[in-house]
Short mmCIF file of C-alpha atoms and ligand atoms in Angstrom, two decimals:
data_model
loop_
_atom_site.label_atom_id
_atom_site.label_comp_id
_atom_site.label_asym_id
_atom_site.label_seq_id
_atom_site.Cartn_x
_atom_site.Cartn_y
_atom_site.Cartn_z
CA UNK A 46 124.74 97.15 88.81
CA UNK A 47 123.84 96.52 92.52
CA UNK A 48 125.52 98.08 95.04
CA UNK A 49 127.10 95.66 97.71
CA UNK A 50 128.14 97.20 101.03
CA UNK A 51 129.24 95.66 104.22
CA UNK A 52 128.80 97.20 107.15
CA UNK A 53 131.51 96.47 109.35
CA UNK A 54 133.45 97.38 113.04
CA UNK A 55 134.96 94.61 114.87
CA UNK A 56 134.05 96.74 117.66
CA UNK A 57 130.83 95.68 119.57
CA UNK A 58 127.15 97.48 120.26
CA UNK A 59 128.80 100.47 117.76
CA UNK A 60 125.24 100.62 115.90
CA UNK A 61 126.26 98.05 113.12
CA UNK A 62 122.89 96.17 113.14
CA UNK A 63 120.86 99.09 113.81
CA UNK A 64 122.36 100.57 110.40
CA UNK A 65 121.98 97.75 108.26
CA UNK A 66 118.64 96.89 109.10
CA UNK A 67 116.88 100.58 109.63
CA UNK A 68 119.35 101.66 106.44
CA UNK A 69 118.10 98.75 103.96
CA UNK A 70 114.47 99.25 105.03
CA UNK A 71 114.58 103.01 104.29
CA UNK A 72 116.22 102.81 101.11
CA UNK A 73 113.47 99.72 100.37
CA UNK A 74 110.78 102.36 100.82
CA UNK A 75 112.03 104.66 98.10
CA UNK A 76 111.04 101.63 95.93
CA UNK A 77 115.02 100.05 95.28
CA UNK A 78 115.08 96.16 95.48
CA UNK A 79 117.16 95.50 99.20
CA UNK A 80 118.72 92.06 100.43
CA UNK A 81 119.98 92.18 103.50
CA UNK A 82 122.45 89.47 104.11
CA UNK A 83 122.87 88.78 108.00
CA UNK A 84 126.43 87.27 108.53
CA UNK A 85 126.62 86.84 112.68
CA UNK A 86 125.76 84.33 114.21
CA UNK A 87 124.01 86.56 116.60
CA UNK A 88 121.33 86.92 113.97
CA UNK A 89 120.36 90.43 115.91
CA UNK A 90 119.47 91.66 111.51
CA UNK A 91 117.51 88.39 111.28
CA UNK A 92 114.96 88.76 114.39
CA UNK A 93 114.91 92.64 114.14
CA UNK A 94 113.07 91.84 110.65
CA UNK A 95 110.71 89.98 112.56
CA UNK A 96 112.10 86.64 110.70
CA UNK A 97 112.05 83.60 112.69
CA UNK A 98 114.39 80.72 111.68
CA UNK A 99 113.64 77.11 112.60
CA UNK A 100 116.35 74.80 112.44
CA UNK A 101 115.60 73.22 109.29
CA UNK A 102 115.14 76.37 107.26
CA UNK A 103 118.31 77.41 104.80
CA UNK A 104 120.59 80.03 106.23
CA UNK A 105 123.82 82.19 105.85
CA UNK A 106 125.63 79.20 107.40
CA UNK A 107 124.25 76.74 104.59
CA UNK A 108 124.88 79.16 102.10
CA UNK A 109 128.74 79.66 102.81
CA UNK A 110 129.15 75.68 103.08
CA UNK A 111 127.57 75.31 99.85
CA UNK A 112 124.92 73.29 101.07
CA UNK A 113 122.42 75.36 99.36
CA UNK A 114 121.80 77.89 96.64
CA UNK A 115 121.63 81.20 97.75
CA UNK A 116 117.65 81.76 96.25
CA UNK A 117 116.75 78.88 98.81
CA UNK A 118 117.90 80.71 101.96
CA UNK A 119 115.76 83.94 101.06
CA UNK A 120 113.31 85.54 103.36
CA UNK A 121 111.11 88.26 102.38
CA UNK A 122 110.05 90.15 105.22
CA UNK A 123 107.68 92.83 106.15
CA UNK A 124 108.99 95.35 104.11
CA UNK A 125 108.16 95.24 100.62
CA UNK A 126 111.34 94.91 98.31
CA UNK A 127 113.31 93.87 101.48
CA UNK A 128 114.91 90.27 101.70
CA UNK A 129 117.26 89.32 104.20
CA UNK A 130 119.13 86.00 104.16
CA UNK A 131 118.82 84.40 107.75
CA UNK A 132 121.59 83.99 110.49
CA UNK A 133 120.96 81.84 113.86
CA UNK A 134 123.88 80.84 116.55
CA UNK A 135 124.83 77.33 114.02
CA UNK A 136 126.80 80.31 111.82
CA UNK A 137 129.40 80.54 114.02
CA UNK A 138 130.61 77.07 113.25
CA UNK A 139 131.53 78.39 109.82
CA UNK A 140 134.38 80.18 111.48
CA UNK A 141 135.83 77.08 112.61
CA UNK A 142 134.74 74.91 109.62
CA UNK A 143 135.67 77.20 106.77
CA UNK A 144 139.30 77.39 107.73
CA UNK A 145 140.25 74.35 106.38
CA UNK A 146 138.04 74.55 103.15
CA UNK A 147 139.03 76.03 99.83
CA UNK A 148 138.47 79.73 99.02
CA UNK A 149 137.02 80.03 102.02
CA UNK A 150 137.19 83.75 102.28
CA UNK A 151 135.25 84.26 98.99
CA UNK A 152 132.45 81.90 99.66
CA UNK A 153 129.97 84.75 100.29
CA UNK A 154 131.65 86.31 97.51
CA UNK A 155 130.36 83.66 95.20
CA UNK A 156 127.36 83.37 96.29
CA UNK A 157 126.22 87.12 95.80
CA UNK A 158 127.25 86.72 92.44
CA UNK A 159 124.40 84.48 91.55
CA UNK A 160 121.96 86.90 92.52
CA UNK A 161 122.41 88.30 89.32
CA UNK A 162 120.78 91.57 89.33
CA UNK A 163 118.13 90.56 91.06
CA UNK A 164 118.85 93.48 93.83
CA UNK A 165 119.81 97.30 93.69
CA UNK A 166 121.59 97.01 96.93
CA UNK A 167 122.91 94.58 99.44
CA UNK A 168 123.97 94.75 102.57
CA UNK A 169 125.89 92.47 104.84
CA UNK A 170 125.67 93.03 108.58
CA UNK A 171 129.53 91.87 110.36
CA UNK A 172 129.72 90.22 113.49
CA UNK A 173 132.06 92.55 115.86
CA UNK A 174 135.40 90.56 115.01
CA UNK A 175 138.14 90.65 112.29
CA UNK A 176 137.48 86.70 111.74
CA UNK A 177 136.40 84.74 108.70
CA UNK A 178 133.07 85.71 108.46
CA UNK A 179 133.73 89.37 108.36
CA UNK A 180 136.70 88.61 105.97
CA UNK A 181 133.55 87.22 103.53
CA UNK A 182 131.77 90.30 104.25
CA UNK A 183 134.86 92.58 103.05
CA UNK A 184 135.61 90.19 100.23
CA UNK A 185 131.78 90.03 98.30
CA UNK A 186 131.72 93.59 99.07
CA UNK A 187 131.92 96.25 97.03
CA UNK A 188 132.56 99.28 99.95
CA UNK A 189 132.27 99.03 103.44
CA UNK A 190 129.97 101.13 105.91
CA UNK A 191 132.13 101.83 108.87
CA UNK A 192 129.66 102.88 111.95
CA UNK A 193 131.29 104.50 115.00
CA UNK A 194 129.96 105.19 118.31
CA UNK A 195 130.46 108.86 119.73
CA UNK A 196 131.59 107.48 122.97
CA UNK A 197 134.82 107.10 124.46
CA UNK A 198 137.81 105.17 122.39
CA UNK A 199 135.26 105.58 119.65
CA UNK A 200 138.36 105.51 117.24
CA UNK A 201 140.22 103.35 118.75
CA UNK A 202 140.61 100.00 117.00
CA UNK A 203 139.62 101.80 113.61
CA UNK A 204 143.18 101.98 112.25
CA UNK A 205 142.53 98.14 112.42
CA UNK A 206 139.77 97.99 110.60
CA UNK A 207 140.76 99.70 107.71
CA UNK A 208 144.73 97.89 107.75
CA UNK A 209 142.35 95.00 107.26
CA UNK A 210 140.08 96.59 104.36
CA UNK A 211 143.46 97.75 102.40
CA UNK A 212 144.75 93.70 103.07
CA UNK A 213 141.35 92.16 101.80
CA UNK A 214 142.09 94.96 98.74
CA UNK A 215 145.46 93.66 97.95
CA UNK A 216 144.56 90.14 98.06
CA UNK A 217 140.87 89.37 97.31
CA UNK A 218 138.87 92.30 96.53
CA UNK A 219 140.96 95.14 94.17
CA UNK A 220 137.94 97.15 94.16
CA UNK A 221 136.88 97.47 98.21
CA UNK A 222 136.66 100.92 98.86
CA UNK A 223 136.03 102.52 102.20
CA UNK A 224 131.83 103.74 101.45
CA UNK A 225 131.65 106.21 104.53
CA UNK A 226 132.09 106.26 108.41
CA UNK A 227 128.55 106.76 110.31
CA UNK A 228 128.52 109.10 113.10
CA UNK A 229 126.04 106.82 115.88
CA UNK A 230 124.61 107.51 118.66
CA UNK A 231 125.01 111.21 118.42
CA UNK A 232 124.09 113.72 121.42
CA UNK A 233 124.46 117.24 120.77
CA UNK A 234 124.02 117.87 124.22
CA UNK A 235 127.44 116.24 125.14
CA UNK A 236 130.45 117.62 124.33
CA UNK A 237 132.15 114.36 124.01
CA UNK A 238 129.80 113.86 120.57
CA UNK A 239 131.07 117.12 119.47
CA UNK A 240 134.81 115.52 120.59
CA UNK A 241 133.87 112.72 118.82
CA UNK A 242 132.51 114.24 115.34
CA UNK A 243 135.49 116.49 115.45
CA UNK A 244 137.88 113.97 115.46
CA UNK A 245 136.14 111.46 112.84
CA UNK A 246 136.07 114.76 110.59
CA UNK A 247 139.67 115.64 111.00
CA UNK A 248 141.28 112.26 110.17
CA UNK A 249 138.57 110.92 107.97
CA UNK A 250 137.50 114.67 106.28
CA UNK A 251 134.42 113.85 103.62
CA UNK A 252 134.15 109.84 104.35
CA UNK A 253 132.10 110.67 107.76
CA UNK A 254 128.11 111.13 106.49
CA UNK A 255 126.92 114.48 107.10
CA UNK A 256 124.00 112.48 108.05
CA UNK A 257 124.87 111.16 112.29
CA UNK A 258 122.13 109.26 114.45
CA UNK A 259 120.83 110.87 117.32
CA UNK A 260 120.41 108.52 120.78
CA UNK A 261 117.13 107.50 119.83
CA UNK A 262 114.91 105.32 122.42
CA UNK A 263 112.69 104.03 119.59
CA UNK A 264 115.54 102.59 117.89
CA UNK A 265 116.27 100.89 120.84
CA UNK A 266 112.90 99.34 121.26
CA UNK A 267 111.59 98.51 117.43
CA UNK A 268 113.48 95.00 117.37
CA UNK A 269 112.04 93.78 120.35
CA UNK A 270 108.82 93.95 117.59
CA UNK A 271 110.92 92.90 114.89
CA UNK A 272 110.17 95.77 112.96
CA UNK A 273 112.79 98.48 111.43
CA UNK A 274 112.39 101.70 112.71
CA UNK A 275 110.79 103.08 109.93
CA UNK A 276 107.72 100.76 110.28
CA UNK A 277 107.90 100.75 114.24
CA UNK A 278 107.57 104.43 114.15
CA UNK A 279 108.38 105.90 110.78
CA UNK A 280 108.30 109.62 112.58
CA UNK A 281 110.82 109.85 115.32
CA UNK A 282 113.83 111.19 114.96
CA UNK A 283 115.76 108.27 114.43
CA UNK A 284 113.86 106.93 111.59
CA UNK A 285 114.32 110.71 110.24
CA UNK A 286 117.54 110.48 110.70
CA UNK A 287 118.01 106.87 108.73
CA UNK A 288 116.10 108.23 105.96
CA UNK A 289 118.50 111.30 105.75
CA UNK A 290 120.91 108.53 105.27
CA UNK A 291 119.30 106.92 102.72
CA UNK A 292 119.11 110.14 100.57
CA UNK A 293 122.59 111.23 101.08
CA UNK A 294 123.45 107.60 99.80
CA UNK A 295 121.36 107.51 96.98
CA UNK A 296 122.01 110.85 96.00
CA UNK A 297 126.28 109.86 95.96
CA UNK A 298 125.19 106.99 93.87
P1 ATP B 277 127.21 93.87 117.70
O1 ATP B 277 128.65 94.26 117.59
O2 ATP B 277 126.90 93.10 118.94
O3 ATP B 277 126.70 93.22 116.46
P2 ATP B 277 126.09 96.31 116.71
O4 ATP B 277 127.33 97.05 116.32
O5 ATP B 277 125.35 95.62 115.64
O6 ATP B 277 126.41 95.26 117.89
P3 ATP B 277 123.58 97.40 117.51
O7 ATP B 277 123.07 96.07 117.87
O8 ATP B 277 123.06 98.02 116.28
O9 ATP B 277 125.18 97.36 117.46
O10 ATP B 277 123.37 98.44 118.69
C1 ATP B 277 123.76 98.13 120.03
C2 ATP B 277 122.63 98.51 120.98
O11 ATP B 277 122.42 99.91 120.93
C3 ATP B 277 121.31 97.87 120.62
O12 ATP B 277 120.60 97.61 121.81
C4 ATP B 277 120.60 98.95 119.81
O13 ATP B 277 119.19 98.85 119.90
C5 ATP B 277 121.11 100.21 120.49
N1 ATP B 277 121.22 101.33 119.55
C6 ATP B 277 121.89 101.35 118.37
N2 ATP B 277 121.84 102.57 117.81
C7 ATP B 277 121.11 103.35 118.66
C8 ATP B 277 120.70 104.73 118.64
N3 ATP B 277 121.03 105.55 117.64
N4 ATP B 277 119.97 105.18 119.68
C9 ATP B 277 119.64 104.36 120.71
N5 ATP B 277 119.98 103.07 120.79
C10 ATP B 277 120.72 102.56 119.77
MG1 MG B 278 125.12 93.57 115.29
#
């Protein structure tokens, strides 16, 4: 059975993106079959894969209107045994257009379930809102991959995030379960990290990864070449660090 994780914060630049796309690539280079499904309309997952989309190529936003069959809005990218299924700015109509339609927080729900095996994981990369895309995200989901920043208010806003993962539970997804909370953007150096870790330990105990990601310029730069860390520069520290991840998630599975 595939493992279906969304990777969600409604809170912005916490390190969501990074995750899913540096997370999917090194867990597609231990030779498991990876989609990575990019629901913002941002498409920051898309173009970090180095995938263009032109307008009239098949998308996340064609895919939730049920325009198209998921298998025609496939990309393969770069990485081999990594897919990702486009996003571009036209997905943030669905937000507005899906209110009125009929199940229209389980449409990505649906749609994953025609894959049919053909993955060992997916992940879905969340905008940085509680809205109707994420709700899709939480609903086709299996767990959810909570990132936080170690910066100030780091937890604040979290107790929202997971009121809304035990609501999506009782009404559309019985099975969600909380996968982990990512320690990002980690400095050793300052003790507001430490702060941070401390606190994330405390309330959240063994849900936080043992695994955190350093500050990491290289991270920073690889999807300006549209390439995951691991291909940009698959010995710095932060690709280390997303590999770590990789193992400790494999090895829970
Ligand atoms: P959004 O909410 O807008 O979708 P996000 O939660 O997906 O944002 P990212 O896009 O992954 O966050 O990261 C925000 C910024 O921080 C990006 O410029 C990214 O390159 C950078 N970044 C993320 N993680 C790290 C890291 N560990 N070290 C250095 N830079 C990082
Ligand atoms: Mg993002």
């Amino acid at each position: 059975m595939e493992k279906l994780i969304a990777v969600a914060n409604q809170k912005g630049g916490v390190g969501k993106t990074t995750t899913a796309v540096n997370l999917a690539a090194a867990i597609a280079g231990r030779g498991h079959r990876v989609l990575l499904v990019d629901i913002d309309p941002q498409g920051n997952a898309t173009s970090g894969l180095g995938v263009r989309v032109d307008e009239e190529d098949p998308t996340t936003y064609e895919v939730l209107l049920e325009a198209v069959g998921v298998e025609r809005a496939l990309r393969s990218t770069e990485i081999t045994g990594l897919d990702v299924m486009p996003a571009d700015p036209r997905l943030a109509g669905a937000e507005i257009e899906l209110v009125d339609l009929p199940r229209r927080e389980g449409r990505l729900a649906a749609a994953t379930q025609t894959l049919d095996g053909a993955y060992d994981y997916v992940f879905i990369d969340s905008p940085p809102s509680l809205g109707l895309l994420t709700l899709n995200a939480l609903t086709a989901a299996r767990s959810v991959l909570v990132p936080i920043q170690c910066e100030y208010y780091a937890l604040e806003g979290l107790g929202r995030l997971l009121e809304t993962v035990d609501r999506v539970r009782e009404s559309l997804n019985p099975s969600l379960e909380v996968e982990g909370i990512l320690l990002t953007m980690y400095d050793s150096r300052l003790n507001l990290s430490l702060q941070v870790a401390e606190e994330a330990r405390h309330y959240f105990g063994d849900r936080v990864y043992k695994t955190m990601i350093p500050r990491n310029v290289r991270l920073g730069e690889a999807p300006s070449f549209g390439r995951p860390v691991t291909l940009y520069d698959p010995h710095c520290i932060g690709a280390a660090s997303y590999f770590g991840l990789a193992e400790e998630m494999i090895g829970h599975d």
